[in-house]
mmCIF file of C-alpha atoms and ligand atoms in Angstrom:
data_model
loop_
_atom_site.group_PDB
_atom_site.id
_atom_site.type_symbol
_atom_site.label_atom_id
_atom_site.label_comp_id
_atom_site.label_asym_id
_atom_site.label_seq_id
_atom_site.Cartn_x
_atom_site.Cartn_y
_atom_site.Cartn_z
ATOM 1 C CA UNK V 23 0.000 0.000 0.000
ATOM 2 C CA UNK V 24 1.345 3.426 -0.757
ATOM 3 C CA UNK V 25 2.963 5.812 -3.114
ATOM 4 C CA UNK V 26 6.338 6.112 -3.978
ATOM 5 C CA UNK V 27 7.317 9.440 -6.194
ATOM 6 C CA UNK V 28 10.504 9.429 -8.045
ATOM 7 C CA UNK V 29 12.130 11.872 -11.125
ATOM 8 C CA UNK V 30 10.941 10.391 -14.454
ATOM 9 C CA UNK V 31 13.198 12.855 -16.566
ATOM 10 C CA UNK V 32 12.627 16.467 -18.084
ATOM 11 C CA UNK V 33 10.244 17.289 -20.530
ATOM 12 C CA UNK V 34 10.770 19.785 -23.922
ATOM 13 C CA UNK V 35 9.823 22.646 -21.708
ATOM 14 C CA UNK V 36 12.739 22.348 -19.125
ATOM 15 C CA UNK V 37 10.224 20.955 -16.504
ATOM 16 C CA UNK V 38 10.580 18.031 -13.900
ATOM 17 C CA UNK V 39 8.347 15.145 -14.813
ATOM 18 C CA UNK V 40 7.407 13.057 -11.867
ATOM 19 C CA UNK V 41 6.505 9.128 -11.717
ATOM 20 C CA UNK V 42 4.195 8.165 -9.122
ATOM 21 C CA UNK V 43 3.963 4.596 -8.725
ATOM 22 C CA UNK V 44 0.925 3.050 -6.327
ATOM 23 C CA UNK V 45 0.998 -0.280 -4.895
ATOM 24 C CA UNK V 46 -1.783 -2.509 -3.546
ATOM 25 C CA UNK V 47 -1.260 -5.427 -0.815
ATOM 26 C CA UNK V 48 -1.403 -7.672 -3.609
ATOM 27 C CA UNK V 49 1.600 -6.210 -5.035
ATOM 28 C CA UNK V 50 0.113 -4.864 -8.116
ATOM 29 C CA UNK V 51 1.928 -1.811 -8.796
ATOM 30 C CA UNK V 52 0.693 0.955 -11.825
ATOM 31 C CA UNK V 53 2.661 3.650 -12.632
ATOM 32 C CA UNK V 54 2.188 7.302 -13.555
ATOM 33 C CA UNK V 55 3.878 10.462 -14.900
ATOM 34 C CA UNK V 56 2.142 14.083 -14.661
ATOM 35 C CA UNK V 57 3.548 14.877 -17.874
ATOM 36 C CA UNK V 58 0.365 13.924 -19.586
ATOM 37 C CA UNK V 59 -0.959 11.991 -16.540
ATOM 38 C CA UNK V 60 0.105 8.837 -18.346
ATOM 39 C CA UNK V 61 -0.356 5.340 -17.228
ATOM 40 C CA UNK V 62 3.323 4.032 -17.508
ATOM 41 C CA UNK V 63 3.606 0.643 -16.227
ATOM 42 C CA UNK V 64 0.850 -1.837 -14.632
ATOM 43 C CA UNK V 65 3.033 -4.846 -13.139
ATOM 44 C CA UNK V 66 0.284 -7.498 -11.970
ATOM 45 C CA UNK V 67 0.992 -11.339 -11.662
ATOM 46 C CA UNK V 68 0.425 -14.670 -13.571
ATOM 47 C CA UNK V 69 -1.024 -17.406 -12.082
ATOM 48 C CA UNK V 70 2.154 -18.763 -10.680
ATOM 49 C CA UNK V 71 2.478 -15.189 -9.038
ATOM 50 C CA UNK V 72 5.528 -14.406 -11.597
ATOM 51 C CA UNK V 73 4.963 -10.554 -11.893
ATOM 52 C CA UNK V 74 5.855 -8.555 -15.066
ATOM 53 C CA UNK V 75 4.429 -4.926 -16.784
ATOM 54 C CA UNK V 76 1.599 -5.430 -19.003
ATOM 55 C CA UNK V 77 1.365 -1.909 -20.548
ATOM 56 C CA UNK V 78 3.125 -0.718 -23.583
ATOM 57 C CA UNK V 79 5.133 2.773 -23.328
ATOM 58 C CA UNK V 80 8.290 4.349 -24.009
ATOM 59 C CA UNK V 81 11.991 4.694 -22.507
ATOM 60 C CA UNK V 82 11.872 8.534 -21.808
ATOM 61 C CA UNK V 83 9.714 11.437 -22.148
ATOM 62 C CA UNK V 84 11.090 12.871 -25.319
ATOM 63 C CA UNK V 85 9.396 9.460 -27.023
ATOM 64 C CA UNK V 86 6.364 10.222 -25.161
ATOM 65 C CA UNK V 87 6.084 14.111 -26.451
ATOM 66 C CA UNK V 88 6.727 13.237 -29.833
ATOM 67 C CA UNK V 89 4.424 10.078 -30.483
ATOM 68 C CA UNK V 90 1.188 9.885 -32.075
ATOM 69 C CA UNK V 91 0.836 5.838 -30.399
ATOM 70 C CA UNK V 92 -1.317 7.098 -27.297
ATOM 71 C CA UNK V 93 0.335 4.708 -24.886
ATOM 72 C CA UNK V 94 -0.996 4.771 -21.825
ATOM 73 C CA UNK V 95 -2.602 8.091 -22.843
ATOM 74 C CA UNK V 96 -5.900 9.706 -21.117
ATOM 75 C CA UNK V 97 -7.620 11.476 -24.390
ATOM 76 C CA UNK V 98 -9.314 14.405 -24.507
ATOM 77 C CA UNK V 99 -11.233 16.678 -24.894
ATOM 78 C CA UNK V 100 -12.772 14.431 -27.528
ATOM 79 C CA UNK V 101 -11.074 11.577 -28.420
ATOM 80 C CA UNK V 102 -11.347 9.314 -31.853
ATOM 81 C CA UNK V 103 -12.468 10.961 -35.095
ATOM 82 C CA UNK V 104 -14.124 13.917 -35.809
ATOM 83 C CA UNK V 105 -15.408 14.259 -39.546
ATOM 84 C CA UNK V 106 -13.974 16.992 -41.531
ATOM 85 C CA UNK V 107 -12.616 18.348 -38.520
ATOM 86 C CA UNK V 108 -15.007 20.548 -37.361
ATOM 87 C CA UNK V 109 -18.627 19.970 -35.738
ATOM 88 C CA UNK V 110 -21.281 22.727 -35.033
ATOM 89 C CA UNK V 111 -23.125 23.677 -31.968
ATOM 90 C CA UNK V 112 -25.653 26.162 -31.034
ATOM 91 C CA UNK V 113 -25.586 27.541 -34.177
ATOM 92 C CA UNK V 114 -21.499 28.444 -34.557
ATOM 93 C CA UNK V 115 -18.647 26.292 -36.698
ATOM 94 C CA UNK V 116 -15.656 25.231 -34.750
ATOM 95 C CA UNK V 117 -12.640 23.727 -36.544
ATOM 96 C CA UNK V 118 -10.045 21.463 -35.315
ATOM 97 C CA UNK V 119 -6.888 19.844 -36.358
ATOM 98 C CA UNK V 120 -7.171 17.610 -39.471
ATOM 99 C CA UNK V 121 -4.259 14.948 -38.172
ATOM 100 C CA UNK V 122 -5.853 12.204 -39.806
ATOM 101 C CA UNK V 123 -7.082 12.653 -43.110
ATOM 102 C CA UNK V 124 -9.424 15.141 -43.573
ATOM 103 C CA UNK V 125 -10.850 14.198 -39.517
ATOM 104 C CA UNK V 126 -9.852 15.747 -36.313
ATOM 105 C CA UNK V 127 -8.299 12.541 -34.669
ATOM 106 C CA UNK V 128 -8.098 12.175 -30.776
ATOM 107 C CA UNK V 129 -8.204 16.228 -30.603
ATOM 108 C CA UNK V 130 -5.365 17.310 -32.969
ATOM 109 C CA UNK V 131 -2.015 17.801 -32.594
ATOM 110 C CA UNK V 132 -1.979 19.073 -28.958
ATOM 111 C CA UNK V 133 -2.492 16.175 -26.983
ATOM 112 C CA UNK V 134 -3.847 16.062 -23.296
ATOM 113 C CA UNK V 135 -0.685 13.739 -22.702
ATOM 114 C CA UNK V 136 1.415 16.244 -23.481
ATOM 115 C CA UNK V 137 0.722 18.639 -21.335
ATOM 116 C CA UNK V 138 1.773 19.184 -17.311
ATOM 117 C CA UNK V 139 -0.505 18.757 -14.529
ATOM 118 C CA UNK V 140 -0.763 19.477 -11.414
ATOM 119 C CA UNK V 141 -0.860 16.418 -9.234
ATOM 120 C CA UNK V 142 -2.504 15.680 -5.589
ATOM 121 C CA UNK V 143 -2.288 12.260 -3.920
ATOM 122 C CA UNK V 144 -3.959 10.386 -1.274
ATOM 123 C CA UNK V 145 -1.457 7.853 0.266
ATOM 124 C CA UNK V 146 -4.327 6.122 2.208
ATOM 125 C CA UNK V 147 -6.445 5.715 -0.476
ATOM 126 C CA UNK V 148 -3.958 4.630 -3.232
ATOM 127 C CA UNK V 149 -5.526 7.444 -5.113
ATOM 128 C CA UNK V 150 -4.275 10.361 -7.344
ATOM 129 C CA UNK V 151 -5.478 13.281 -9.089
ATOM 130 C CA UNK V 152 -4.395 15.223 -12.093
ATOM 131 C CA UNK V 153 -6.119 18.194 -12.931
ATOM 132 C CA UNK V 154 -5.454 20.711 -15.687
ATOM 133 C CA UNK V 155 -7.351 24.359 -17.146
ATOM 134 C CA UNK V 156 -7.540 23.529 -20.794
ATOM 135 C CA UNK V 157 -8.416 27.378 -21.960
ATOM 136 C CA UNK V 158 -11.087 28.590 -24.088
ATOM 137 C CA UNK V 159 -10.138 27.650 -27.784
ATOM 138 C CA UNK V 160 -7.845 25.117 -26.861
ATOM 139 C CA UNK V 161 -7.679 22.244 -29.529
ATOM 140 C CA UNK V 162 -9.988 24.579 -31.162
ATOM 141 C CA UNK V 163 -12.803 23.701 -28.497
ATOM 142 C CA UNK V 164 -15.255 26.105 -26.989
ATOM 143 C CA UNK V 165 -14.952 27.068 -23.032
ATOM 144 C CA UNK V 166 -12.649 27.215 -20.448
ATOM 145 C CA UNK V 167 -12.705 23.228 -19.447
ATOM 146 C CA UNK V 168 -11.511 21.871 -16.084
ATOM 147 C CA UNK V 169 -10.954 18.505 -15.644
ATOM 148 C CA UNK V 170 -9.583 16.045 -13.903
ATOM 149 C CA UNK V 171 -8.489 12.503 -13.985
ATOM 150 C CA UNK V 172 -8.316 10.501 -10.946
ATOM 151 C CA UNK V 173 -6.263 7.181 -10.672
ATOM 152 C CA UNK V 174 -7.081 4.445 -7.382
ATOM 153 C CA UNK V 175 -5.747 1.166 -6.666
ATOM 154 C CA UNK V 176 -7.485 -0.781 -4.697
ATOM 155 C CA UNK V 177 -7.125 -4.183 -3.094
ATOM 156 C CA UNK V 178 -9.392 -5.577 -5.544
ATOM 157 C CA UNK V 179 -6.758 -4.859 -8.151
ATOM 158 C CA UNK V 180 -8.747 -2.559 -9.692
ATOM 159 C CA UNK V 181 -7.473 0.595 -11.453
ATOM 160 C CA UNK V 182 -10.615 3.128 -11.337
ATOM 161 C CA UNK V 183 -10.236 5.845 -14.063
ATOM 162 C CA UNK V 184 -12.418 8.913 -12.848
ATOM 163 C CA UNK V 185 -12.840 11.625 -15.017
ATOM 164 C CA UNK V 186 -14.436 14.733 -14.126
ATOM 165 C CA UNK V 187 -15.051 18.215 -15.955
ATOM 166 C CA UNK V 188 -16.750 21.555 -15.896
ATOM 167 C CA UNK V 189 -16.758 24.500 -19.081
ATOM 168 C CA UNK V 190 -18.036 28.001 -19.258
ATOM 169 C CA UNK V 191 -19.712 27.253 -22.096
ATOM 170 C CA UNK V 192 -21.545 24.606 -23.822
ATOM 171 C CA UNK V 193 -18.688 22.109 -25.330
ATOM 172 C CA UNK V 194 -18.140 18.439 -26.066
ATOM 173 C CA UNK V 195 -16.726 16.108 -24.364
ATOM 174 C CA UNK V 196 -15.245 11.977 -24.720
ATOM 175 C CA UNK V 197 -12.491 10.951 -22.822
ATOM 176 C CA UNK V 198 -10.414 7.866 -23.148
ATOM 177 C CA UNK V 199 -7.699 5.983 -22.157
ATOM 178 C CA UNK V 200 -5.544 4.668 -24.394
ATOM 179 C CA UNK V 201 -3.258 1.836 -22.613
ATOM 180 C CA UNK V 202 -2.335 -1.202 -24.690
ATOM 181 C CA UNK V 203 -2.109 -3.906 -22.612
ATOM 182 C CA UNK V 204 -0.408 -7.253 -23.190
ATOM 183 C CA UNK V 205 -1.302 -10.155 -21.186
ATOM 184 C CA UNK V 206 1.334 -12.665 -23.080
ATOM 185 C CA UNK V 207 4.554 -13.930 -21.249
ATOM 186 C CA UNK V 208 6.733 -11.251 -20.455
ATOM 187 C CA UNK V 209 3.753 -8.559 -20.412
ATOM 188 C CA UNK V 210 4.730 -5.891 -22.815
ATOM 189 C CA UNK V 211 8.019 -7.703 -24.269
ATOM 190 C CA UNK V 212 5.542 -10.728 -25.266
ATOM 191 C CA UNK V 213 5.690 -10.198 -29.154
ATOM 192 C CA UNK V 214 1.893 -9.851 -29.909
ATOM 193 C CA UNK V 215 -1.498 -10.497 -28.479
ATOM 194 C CA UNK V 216 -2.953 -12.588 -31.023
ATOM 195 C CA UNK V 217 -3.071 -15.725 -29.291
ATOM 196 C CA UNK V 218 -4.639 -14.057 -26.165
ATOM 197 C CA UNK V 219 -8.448 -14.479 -26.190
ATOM 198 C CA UNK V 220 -11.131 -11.110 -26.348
ATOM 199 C CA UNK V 221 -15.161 -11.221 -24.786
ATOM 200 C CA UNK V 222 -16.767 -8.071 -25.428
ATOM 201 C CA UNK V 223 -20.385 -7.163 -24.232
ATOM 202 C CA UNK V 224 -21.501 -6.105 -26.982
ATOM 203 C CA UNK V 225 -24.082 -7.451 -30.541
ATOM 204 C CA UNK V 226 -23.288 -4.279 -32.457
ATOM 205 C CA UNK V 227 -20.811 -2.160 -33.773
ATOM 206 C CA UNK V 228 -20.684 1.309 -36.024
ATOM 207 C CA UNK V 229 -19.335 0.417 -39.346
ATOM 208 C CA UNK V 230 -17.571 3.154 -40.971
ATOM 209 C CA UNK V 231 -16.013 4.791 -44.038
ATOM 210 C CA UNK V 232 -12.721 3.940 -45.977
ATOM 211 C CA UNK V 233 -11.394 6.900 -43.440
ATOM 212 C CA UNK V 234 -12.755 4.979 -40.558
ATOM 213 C CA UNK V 235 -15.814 7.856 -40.018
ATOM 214 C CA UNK V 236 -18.676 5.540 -38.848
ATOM 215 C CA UNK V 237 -21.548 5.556 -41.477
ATOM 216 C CA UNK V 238 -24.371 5.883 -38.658
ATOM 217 C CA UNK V 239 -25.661 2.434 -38.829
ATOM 218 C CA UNK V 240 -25.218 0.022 -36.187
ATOM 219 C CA UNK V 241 -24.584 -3.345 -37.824
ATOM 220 C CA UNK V 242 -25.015 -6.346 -36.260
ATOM 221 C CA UNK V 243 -21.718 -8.532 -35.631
ATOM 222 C CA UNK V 244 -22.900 -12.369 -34.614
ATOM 223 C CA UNK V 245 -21.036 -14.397 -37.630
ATOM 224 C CA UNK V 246 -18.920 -12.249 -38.548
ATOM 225 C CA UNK V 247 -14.746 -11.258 -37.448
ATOM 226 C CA UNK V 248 -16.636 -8.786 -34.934
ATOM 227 C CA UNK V 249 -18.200 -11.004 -32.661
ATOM 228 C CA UNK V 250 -16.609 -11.483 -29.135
ATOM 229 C CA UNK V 251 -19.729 -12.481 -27.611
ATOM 230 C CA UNK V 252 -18.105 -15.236 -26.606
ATOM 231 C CA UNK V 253 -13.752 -15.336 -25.944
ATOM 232 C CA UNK V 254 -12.432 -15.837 -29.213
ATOM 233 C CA UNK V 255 -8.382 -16.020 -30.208
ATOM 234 C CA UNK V 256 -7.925 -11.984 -31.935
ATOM 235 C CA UNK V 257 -5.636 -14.465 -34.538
ATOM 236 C CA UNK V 258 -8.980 -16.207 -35.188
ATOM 237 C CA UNK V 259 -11.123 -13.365 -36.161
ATOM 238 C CA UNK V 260 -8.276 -11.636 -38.410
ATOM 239 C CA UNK V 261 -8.201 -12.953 -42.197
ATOM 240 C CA UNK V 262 -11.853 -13.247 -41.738
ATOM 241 C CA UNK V 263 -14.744 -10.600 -42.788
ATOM 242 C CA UNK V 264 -16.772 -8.135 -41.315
ATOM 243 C CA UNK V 265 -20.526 -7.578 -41.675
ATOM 244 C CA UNK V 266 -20.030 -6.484 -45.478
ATOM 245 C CA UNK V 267 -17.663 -8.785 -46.617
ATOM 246 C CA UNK V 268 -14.661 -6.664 -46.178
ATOM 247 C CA UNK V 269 -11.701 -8.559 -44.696
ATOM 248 C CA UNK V 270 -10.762 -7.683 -41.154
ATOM 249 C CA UNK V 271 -6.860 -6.859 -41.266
ATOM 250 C CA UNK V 272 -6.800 -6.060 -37.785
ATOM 251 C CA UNK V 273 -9.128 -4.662 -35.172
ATOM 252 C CA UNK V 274 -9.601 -1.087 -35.170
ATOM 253 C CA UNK V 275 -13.407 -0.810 -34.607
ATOM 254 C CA UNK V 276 -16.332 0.641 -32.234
ATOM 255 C CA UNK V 277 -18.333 -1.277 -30.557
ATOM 256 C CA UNK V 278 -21.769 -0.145 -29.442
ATOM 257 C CA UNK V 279 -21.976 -1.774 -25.894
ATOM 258 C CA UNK V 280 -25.328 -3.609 -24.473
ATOM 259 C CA UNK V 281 -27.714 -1.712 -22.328
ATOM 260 C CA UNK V 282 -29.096 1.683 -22.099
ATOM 261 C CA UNK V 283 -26.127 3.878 -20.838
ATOM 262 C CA UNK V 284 -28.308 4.441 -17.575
ATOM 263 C CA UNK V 285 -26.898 1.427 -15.889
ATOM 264 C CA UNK V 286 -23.779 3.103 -14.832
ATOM 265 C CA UNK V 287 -20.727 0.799 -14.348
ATOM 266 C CA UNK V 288 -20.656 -2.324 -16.392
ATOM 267 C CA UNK V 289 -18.381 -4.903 -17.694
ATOM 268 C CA UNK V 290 -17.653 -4.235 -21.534
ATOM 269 C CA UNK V 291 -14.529 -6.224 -22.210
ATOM 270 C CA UNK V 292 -12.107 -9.155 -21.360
ATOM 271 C CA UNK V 293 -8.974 -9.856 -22.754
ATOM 272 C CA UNK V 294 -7.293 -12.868 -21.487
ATOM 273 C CA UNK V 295 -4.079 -15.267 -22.163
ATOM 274 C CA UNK V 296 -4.160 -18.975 -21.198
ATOM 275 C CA UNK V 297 0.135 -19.320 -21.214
ATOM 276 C CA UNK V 298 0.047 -16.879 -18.295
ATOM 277 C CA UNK V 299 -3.565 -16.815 -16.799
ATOM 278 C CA UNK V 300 -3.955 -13.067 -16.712
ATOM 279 C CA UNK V 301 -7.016 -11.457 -17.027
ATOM 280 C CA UNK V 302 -8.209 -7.998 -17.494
ATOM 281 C CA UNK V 303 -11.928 -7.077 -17.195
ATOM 282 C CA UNK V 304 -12.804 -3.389 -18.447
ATOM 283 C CA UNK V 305 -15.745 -1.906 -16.698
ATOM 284 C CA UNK V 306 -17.326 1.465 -17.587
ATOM 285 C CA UNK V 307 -20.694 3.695 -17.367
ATOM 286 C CA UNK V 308 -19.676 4.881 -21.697
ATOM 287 C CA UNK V 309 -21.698 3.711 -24.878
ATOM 288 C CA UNK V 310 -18.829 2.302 -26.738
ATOM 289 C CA UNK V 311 -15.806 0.804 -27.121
ATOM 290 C CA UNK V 312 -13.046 1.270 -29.232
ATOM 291 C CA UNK V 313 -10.764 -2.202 -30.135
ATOM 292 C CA UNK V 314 -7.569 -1.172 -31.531
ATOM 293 C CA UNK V 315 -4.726 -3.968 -32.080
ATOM 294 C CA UNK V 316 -1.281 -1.984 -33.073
ATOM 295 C CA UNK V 317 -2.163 -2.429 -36.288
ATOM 296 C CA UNK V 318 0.595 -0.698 -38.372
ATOM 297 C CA UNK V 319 3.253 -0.882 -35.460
ATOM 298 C CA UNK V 320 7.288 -0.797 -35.850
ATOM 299 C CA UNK V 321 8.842 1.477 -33.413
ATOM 300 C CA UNK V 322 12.644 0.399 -32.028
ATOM 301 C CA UNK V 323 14.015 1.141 -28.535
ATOM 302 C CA UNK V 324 11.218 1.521 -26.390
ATOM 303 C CA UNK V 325 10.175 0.385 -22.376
ATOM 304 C CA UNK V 326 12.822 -1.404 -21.431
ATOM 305 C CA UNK V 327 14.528 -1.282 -24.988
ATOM 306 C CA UNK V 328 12.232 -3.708 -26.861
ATOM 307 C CA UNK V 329 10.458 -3.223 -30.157
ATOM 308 C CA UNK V 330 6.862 -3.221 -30.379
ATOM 309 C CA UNK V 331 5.396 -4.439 -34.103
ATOM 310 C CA UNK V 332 2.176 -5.405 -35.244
ATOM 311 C CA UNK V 333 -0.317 -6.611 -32.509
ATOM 312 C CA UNK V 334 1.899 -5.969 -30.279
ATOM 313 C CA UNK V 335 -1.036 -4.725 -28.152
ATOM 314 C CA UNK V 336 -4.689 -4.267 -27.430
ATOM 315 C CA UNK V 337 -6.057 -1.269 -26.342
ATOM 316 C CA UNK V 338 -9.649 -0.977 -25.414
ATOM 317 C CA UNK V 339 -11.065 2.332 -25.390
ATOM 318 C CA UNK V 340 -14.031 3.038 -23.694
ATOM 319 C CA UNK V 341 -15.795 6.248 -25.177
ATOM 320 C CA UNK V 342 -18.537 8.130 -27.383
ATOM 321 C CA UNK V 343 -19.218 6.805 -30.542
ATOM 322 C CA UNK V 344 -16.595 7.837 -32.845
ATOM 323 C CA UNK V 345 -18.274 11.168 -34.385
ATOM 324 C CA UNK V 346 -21.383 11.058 -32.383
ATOM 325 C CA UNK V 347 -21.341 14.913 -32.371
ATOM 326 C CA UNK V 348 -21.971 15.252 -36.263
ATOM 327 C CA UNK V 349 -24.082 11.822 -36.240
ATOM 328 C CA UNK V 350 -28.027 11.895 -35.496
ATOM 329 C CA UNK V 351 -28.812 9.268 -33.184
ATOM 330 C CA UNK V 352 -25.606 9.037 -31.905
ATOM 331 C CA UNK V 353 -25.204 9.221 -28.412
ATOM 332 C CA UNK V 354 -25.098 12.938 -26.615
ATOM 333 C CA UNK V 355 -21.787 14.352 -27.025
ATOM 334 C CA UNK V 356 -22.423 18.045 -25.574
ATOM 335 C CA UNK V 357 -21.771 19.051 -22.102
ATOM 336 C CA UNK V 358 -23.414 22.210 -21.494
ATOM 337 C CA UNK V 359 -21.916 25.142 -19.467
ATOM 338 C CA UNK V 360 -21.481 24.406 -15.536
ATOM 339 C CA UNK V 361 -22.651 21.211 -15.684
ATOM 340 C CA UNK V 362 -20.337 18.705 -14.323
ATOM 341 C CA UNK V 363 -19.054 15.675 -16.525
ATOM 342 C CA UNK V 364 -17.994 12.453 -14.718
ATOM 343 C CA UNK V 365 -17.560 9.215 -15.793
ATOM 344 C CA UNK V 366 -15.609 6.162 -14.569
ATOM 345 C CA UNK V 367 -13.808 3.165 -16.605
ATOM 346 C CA UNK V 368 -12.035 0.465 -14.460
ATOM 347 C CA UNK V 369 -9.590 -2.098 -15.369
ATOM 348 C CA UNK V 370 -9.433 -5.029 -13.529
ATOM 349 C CA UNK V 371 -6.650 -7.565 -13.267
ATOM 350 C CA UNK V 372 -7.418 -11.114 -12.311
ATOM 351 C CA UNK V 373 -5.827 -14.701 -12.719
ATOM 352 C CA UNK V 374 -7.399 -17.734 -13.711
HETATM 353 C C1 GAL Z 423 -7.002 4.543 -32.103
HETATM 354 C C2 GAL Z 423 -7.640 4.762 -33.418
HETATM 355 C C3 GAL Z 423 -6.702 4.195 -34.460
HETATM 356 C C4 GAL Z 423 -5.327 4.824 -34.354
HETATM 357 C C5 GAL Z 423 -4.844 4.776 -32.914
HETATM 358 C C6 GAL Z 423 -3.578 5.557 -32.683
HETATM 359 O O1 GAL Z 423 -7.827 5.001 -31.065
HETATM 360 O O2 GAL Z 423 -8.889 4.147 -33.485
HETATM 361 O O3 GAL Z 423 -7.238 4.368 -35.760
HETATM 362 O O4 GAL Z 423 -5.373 6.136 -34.824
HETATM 363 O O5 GAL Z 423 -5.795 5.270 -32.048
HETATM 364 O O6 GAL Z 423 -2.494 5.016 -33.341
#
C-alpha cells in the first residue's frame, strides 16, 4: 500500500516530470507520470504469481512528447475521429486539427498527454489526481474546461479511471484511455497479443467509411470477425470478414456496448491469455468501445529497450461513438456550461 514518487526525466519545456507509482497489498503496482498523466507501467501477476508490466510505453519522455501511439494516454477533450474536422453547436462552426485525413483525430495535434498537470495524492487511499485548465479555444474547443483525472488502486486490483469536468460554455466532451495492454509472457516484451483471447459485451458495432468515419448504422456482428460475444483467439477473427464482406486486417473498430447507458458501471470487455492466466476485465458507465490492435506498429528502442510491431497490443477504449457529435442518433456528445461531466472506466486484473 502506498505511493512512492521518483524523477521520471525532463520534458521539452525544461520541466521536472514526476513518476508516481501506487501499490496494492497484492503487489500490483501501476505507474504514472504528470507529464500527460500517463499510465506508464501496470506490473500485476500470472497465475504462478511471476509478476511482469503489461502496458506498452516508451523509454523517456522525449518518445512520449513526440508520439502519435497514445500509450498509456488519457484522451481528450474528444477523443477518436471527428469528420472533416469541425462539428457545429448552437448555431457556430468550430474547426479542429485535421491529423488524420481530412478528420480531427483524438483532438489534434496538442495532446492532453502532453501537457503538465498538477498532481494531488492520497497515500491512504492509493488514489491520485491530475487536474489541468484547458483554456477557451484550446484544440480549437469552446470554453474554459476543467478537468480532472483521478487514478485508485485498490485491493481488488482494480485501477478506477475517474474523469471529471466543468466549461463556461456549452462544449463536447469523450475521454479515453488509451493503454495497450499485453497479457502474453513477459507482459509488454511478449511479441503480440494474437493468441490471447477477447469477450466483449456487446451485438453491435458502427461500421464506418474507408477513413474509418462511422456511417451511422449500427450493424449487427454475430457471424462475422466482430463477434466477441463469446472469448475468441484476436488471430482467429483476423483474415476473416466483417458484416459487409470486407476482410478484417486487424481490429480497429467501435463497438456499441449492451444496455441503455443508464446502468452506470458495467463490464464491456475481457482480454485474457491462457500461457500466463492473466485477465483484465474493463468496466465502464460509456456507450462504446473502441478495439484497436497496433495495427501498423514498428517502433525500435522503447520500455525497457524492446520493439513493439504489429499486434503488439490491445487497447480498449471506452468512449462516445466515434463522431457522435456530427451523427443523429448518436449518443449525446455536448456538455453544457457548468454542468459537471464524470464518468468512470475500471480495469481489472485477475488470474485464472
Ligand atoms: C485509435 C484509433 C486508431 C489509431 C490509434 C492511434 O484510437 O482508433 O485508428 O489512430 O488510435 O495510433
Amino acid at each position: 500500500m502506498g505511493i512512492t514518487k521518483s524523477i521520471y526525466g525532463v520534458n521539452k519545456d525544461g520541466a521536472e516530470v514526476t513518476k508516481y507509482t501506487l501499490k496494492n497489498k497484492n503487489g500490483i503496482e501501476v505507474s504514472f507520470i504528470d507529464s500527460g498523466a500517463v499510465i506508464t507501467n501496470i506490473i500485476v501477476p500470472d497465475r504462478d504469481g511471476v509478476f511482469e508490466d503489461i502496458a506498452l510505453g516508451y523509454n523517456s519522455i522525449a518518445q512520449y512528447e513526440a508520439s502519435v501511439t497514445y500509450f498509456g494516454a488519457p484522451i481528450g477533450r474528444y477523443a477518436n475521429r471527428i469528420s472533416g474536422a469541425k462539428f457545429v453547436l448552437n448555431g457556430k462552426e468550430y474547426k479542429l486539427d485535421q491529423n488524420d485525413s481530412t478528420n480531427c483525430l483524438h483532438s489534434g495535434n496538442l495532446q492532453y498527454s502532453c501537457c503538465m498537470y498538477n498532481t494531488e495524492y492520497n497515500e491512504d487511499e492509493d488514489k491520485i489526481i491530475f487536474s489541468r485548465h484547458s483554456p477557451d479555444g484550446e484544440q480549437g474547443f469552446p470554453g474554459n474546461f476543467d478537468y480532472s483525472i483521478t487514478y485508485t488502486l485498490d485491493n481488488d486490483n482494480r485501477l478506477i479511471i475517474e474523469y471529471k469536468a466543468i466549461c463556461d460554455k456549452d462544449t463536447i466532451v469523450n475521454f479515453t484511455n488509451h493503454s495497450y495492454f499485453n497479457l502474453g509472457k513477459g507482459g509488454h516484451k511478449c511479441p503480440d497479443v494474437l493468441g490471447q483471447e477477447v469477450q466483449i459485451e456487446a451485438d453491435y458495432y458502427t461500421p464506418v467509411n474507408d477513413i474509418l468515419v462511422p456511417t451511422g448504422e449500427l450493424k449487427e456482428l454475430a457471424g462475422t470477425a466482430l463477434d466477441f460475444r463469446e472469448f475468441k483467439k484476436l488471430k482467429d477473427g483476423i483474415g476473416k470478414a466483417d458484416a459487409y464482406g470486407n476482410i478484417v486486417t486487424g481490429y480497429d473498430y467501435n463497438f456499441a456496448l449492451r444496455g441503455d447507458g443508464k446502468e452506470g458501471v458495467k463490464r464491456a470487455a475481457q482480454l485474457r491469455d491462457s500461457s500466463t492466466g492473466r485477465i483484465m476485465e474493463m468496466y465502464t458507465d460509456l456507450p462504446g468501445m473502441q478495439l484497436f490492435t497496433a495495427n501498423d506498429m514498428d517502433i525500435d528502442n522503447c520500455k525497457d529497450g524492446v520493439h513493439y510491431g504489429n499486434f503488439c497490443g490491445a487497447c480498449f477504449e471506452s468512449q462516445n461513438f466515434p463522431n457522435a457529435i456530427n451523427t443523429e442518433g448518436f449518443p449525446d456528445a455536448v456538455l453544457k456550461a457548468g454542468e459537471q461531466f464524470k464518468s468512470t472506466t475500471i480495469f481489472c486484473f485477475k488470474t485464472f
